[in-house]
Short mmCIF file of N, CA and C and ligand atoms in Angstrom, two decimals:
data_model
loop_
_atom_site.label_atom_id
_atom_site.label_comp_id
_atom_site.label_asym_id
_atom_site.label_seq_id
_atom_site.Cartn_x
_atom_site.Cartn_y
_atom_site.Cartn_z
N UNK A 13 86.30 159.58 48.93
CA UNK A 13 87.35 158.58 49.01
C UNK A 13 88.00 158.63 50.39
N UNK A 14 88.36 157.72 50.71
CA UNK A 14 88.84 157.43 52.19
C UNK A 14 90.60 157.06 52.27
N UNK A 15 91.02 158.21 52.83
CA UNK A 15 93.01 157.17 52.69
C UNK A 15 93.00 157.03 53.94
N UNK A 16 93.66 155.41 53.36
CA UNK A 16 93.90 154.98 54.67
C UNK A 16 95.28 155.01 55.39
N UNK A 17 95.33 155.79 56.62
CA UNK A 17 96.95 156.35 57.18
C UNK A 17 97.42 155.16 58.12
N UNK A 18 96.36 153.89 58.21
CA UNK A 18 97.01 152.94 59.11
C UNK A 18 98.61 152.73 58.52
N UNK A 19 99.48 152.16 59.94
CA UNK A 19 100.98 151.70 59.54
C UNK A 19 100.82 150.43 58.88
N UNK A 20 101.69 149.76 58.18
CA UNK A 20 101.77 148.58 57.56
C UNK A 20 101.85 147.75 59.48
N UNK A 21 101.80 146.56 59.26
CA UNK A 21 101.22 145.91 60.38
C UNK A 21 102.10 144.45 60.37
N UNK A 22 102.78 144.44 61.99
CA UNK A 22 102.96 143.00 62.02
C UNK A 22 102.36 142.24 63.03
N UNK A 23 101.61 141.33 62.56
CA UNK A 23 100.59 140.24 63.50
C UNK A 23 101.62 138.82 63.66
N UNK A 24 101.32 139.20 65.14
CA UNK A 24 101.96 137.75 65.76
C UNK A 24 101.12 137.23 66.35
N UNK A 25 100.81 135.99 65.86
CA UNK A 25 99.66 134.82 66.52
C UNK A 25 100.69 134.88 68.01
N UNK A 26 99.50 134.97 69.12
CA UNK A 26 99.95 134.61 70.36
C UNK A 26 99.43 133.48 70.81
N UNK A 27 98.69 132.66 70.11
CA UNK A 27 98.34 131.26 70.36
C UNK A 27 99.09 130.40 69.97
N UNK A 28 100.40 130.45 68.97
CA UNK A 28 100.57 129.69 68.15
C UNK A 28 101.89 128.99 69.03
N UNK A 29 101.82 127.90 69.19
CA UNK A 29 102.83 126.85 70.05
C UNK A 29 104.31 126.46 68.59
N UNK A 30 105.34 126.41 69.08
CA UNK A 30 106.59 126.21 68.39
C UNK A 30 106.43 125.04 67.28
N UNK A 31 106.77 124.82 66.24
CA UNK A 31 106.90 123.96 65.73
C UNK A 31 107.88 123.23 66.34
N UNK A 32 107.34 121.40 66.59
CA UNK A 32 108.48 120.50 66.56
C UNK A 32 109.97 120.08 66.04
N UNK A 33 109.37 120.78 64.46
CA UNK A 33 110.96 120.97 64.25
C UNK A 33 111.82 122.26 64.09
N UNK A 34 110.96 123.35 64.19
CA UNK A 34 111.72 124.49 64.83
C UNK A 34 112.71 124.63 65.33
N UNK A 35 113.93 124.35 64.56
CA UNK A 35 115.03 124.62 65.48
C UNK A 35 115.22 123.99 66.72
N UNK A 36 114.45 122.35 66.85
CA UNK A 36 114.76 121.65 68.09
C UNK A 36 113.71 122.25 68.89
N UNK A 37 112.73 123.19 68.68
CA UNK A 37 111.64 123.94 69.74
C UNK A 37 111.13 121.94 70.33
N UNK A 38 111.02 122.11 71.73
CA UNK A 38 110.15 121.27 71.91
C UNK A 38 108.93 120.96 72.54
N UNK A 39 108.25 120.21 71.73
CA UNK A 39 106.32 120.08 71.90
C UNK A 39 106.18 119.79 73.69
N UNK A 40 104.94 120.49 73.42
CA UNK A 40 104.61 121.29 75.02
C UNK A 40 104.09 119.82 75.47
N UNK A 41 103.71 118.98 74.84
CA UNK A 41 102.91 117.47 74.87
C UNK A 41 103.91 116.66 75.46
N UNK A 42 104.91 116.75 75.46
CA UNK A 42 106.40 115.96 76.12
C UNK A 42 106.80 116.46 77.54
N UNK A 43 106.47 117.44 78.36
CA UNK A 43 106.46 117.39 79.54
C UNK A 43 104.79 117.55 80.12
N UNK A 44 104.88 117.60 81.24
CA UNK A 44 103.32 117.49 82.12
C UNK A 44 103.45 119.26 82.53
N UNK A 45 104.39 120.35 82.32
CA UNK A 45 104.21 121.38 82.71
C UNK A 45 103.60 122.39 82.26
N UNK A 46 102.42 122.93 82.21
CA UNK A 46 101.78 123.67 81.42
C UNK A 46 102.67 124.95 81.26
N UNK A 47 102.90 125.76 80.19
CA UNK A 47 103.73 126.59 79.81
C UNK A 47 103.32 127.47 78.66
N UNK A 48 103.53 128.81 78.89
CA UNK A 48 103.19 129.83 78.19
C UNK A 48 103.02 129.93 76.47
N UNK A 49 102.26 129.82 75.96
CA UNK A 49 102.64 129.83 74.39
C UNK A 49 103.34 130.12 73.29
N UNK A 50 104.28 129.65 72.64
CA UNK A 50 105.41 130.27 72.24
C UNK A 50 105.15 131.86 71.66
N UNK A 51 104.23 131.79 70.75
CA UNK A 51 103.73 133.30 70.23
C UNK A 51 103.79 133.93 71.11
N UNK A 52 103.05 134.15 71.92
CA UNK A 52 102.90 135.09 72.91
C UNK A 52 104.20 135.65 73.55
N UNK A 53 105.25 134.52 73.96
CA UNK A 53 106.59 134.69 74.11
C UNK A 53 107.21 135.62 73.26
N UNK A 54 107.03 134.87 71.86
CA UNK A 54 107.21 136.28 70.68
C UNK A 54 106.79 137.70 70.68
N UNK A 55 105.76 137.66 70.81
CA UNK A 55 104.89 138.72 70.71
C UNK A 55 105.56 139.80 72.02
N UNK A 56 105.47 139.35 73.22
CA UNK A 56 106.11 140.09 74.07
C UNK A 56 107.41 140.56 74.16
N UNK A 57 108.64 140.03 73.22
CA UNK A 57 109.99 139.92 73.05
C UNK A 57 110.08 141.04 71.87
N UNK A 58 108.78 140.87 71.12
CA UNK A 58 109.63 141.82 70.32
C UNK A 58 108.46 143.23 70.36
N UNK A 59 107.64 143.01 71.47
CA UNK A 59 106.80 144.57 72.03
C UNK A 59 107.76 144.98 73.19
N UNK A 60 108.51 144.13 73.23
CA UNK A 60 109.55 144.87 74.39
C UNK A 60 110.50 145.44 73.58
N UNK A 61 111.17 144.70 72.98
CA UNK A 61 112.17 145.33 71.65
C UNK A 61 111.79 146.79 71.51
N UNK A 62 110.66 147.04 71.23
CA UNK A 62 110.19 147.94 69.84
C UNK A 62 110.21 149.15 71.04
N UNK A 63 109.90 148.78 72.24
CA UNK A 63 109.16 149.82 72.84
C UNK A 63 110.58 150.38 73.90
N UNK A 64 112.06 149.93 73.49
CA UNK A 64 112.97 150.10 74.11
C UNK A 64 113.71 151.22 73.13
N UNK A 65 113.15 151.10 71.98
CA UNK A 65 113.80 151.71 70.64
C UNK A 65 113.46 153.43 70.61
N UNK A 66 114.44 154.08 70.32
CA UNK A 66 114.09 155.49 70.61
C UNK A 66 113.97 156.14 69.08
N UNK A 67 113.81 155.45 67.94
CA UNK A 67 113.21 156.22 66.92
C UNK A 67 111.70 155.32 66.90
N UNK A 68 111.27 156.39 65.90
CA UNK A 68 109.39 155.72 65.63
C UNK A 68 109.17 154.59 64.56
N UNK A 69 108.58 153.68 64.97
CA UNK A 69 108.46 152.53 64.50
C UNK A 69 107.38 152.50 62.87
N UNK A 70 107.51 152.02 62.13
CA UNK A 70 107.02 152.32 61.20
C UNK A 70 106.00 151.20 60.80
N UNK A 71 105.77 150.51 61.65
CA UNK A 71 104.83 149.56 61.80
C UNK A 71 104.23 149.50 62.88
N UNK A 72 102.88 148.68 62.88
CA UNK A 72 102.78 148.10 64.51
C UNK A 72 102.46 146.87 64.30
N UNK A 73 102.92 146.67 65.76
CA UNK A 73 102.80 145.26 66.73
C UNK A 73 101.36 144.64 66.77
N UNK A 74 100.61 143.54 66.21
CA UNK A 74 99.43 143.33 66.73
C UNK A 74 99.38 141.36 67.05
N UNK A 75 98.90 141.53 67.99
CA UNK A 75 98.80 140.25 68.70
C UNK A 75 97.40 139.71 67.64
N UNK A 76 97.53 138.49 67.54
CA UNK A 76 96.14 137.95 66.96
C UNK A 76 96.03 136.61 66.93
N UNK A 77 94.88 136.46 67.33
CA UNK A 77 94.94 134.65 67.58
C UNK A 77 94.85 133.78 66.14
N UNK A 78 95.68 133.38 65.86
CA UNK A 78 95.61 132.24 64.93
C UNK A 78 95.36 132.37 63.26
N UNK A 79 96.15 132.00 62.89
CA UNK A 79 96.80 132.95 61.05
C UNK A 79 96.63 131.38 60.40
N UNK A 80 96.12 130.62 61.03
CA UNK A 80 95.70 129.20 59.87
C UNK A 80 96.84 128.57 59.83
N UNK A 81 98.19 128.63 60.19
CA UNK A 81 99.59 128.06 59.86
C UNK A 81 100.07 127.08 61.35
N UNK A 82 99.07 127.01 61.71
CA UNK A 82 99.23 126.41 63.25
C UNK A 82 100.52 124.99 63.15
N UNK A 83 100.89 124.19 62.29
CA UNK A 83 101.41 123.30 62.19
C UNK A 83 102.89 123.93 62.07
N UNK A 84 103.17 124.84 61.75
CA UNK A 84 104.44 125.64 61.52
C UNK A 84 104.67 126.88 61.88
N UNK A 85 104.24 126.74 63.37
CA UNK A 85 104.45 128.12 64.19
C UNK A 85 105.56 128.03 64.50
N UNK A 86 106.01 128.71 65.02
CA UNK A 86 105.47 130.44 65.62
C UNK A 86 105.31 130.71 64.27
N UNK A 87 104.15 131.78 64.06
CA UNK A 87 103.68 132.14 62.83
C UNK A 87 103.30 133.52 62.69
N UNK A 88 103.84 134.52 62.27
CA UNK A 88 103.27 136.08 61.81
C UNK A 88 103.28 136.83 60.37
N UNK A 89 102.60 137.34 60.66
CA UNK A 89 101.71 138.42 59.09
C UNK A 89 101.98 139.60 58.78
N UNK A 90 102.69 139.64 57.57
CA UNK A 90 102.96 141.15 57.61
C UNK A 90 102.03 141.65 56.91
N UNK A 91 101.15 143.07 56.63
CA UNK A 91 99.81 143.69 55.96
C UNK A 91 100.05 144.49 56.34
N UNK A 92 99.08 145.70 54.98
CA UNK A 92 98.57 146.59 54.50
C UNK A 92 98.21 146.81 53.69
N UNK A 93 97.12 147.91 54.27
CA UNK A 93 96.77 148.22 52.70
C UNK A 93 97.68 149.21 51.25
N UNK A 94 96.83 147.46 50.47
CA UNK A 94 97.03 147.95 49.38
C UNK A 94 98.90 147.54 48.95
N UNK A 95 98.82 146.59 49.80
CA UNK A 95 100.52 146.19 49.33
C UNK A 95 100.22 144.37 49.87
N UNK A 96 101.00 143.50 48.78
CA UNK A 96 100.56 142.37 49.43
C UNK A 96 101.36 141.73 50.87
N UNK A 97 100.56 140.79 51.48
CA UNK A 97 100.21 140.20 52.46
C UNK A 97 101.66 139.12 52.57
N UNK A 98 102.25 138.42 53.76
CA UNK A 98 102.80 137.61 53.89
C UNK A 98 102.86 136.55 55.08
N UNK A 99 102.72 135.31 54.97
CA UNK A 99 102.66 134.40 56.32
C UNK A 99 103.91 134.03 56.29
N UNK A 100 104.52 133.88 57.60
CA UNK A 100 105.94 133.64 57.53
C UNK A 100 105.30 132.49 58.96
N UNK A 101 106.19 131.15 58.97
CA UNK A 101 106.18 130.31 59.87
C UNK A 101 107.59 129.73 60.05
N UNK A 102 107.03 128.39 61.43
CA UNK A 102 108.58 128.26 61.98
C UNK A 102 109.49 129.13 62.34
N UNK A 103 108.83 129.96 63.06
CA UNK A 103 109.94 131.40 63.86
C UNK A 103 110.04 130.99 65.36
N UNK A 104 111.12 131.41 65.52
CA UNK A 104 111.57 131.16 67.23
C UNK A 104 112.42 132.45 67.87
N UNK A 105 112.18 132.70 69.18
CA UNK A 105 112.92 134.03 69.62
C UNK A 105 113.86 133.91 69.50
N UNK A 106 114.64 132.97 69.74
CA UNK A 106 116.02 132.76 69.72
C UNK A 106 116.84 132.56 68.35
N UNK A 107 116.09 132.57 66.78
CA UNK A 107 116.85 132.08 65.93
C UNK A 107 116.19 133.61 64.86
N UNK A 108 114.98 134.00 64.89
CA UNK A 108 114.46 134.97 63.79
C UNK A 108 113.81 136.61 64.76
N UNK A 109 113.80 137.09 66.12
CA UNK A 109 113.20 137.82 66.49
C UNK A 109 113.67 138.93 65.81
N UNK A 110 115.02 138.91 65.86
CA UNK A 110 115.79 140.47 65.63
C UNK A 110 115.40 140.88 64.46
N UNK A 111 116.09 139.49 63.25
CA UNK A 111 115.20 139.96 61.76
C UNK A 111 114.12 139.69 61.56
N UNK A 112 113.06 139.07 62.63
CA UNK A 112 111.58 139.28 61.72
C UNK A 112 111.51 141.23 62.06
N UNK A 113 112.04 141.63 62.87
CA UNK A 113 112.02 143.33 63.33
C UNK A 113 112.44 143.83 61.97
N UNK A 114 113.36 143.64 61.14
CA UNK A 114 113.91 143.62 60.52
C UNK A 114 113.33 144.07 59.14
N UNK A 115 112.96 142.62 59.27
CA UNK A 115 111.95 142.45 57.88
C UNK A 115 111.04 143.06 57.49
N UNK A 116 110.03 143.84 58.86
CA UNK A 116 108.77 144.42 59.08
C UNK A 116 109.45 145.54 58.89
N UNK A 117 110.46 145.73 59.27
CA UNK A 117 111.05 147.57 58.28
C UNK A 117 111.08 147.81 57.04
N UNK A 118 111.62 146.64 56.62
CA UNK A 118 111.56 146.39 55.13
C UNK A 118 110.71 146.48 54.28
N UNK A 119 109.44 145.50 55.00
CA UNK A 119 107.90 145.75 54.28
C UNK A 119 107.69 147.12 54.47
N UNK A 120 107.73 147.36 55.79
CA UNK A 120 106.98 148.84 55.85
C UNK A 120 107.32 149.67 54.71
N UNK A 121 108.60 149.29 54.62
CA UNK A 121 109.51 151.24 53.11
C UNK A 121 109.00 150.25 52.27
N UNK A 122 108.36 149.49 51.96
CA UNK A 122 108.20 148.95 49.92
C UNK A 122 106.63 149.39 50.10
N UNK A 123 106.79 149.95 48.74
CA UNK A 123 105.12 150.31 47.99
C UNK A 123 104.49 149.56 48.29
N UNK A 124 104.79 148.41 47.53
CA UNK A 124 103.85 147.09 47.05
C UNK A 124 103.85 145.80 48.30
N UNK A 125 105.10 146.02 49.30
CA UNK A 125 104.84 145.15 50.14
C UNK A 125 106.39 143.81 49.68
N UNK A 126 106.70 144.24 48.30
CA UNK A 126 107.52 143.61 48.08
C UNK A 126 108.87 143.70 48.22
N UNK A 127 109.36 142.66 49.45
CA UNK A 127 110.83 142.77 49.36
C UNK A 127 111.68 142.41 48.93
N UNK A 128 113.28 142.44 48.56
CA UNK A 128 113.54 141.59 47.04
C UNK A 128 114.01 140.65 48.26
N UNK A 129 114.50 140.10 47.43
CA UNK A 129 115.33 138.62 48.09
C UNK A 129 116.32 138.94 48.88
N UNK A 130 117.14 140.13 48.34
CA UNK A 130 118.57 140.13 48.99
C UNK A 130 117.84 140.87 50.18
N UNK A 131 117.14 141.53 49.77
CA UNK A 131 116.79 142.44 51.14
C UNK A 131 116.23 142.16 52.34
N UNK A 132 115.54 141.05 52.03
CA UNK A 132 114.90 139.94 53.27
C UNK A 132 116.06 139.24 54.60
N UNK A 133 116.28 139.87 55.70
CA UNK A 133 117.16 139.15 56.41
C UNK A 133 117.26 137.32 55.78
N UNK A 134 118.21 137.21 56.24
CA UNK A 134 118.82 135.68 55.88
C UNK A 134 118.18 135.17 56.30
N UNK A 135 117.73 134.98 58.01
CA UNK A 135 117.72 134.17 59.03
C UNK A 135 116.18 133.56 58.37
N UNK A 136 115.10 134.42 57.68
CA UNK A 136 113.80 134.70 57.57
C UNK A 136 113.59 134.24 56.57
N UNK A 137 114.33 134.24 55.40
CA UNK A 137 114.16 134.24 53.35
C UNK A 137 113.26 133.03 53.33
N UNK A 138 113.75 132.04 53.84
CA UNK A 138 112.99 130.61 53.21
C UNK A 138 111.84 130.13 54.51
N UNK A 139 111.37 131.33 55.33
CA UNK A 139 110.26 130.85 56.25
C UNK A 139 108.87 131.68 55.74
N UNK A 140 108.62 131.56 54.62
CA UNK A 140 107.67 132.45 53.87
C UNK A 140 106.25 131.61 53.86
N UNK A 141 105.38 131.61 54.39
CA UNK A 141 104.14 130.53 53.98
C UNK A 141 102.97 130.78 52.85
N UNK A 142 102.43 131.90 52.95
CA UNK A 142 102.19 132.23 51.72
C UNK A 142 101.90 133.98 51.40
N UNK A 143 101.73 134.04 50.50
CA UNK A 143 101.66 135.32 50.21
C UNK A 143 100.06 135.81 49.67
N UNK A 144 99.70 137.20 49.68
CA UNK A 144 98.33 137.17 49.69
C UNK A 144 98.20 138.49 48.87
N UNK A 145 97.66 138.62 47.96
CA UNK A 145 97.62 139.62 46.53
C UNK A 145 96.92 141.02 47.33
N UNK A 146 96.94 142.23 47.12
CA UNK A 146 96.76 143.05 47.75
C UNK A 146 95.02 143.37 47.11
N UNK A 147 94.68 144.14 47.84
CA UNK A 147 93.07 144.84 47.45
C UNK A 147 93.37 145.93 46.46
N UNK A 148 92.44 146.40 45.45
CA UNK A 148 92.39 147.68 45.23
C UNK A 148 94.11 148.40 44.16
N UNK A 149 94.55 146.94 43.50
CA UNK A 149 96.03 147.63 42.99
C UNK A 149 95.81 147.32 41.80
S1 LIG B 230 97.75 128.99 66.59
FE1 LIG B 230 99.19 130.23 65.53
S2 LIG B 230 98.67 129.89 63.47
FE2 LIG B 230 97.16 128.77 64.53
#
């Protein structure tokens, strides 16, 4: 038998461009200036976060191109094994970075992956896209 010691995991699409209605984010298609991808923006904001933090992180950071939710980005995944899965969309640095950090603490301490309601930062509760049944439970 094999245990697996990976950390529970948060994936931030770095491809994934802002949703239009994101909080007023606006589509990269409305100016002529080519400009960095919102994910990636994410992704770097909160690998800077994490890596400024002087206790040990109980997750990691993983960049990954494209989680299927492309219409309601910024979009990231929380996983592990053996606890279920979550797509969260419509995130922006400026309105969810601190508590998606947050949240990924949260997942990390639950068994099952499940966080209750109250325990889910506010900012985050109703940006849930779907959820994904775990392997092996
Ligand atoms: S590009 Fe981010 S979900 Fe598709």
């Amino acid at each position: 038998m094999t245990v697996n010691t990976a950390k529970p995991r948060l994936n931030i699409c770095i491809t994934c461009r802002a949703s239009a209605d994101a909080n007023g984010a606006t589509d990269s298609r409305e100016t002529d200036q080519p400009r960095e991808r919102d994910g990636k923006l994410l992704y770097d904001a909160l690998s800077h976060e994490m890596a400024t933090r002087t206790d040990p992180a109980s997750f990691d950071i993983v960049p990954v191109e494209c989680l299927s939710n492309c219409k309601s980005g910024c979009s990231v995944a929380l996983s592990a094994a053996g606890k279920w899965g979550y797509v969260y969309g419509n995130l922006t640095i400026k309105d969810h970075a601190a508590d998606i950090l947050k949240l990924a603490e949260a997942y990390a301490h639950t068994e099952t992956g499940l966080v209750a309601w109250r325990e889910r930062p506010e900012t985050v509760r109703r940006n849930v896209i779907a959820r994904i049944p775990p392997i092996g439970v």
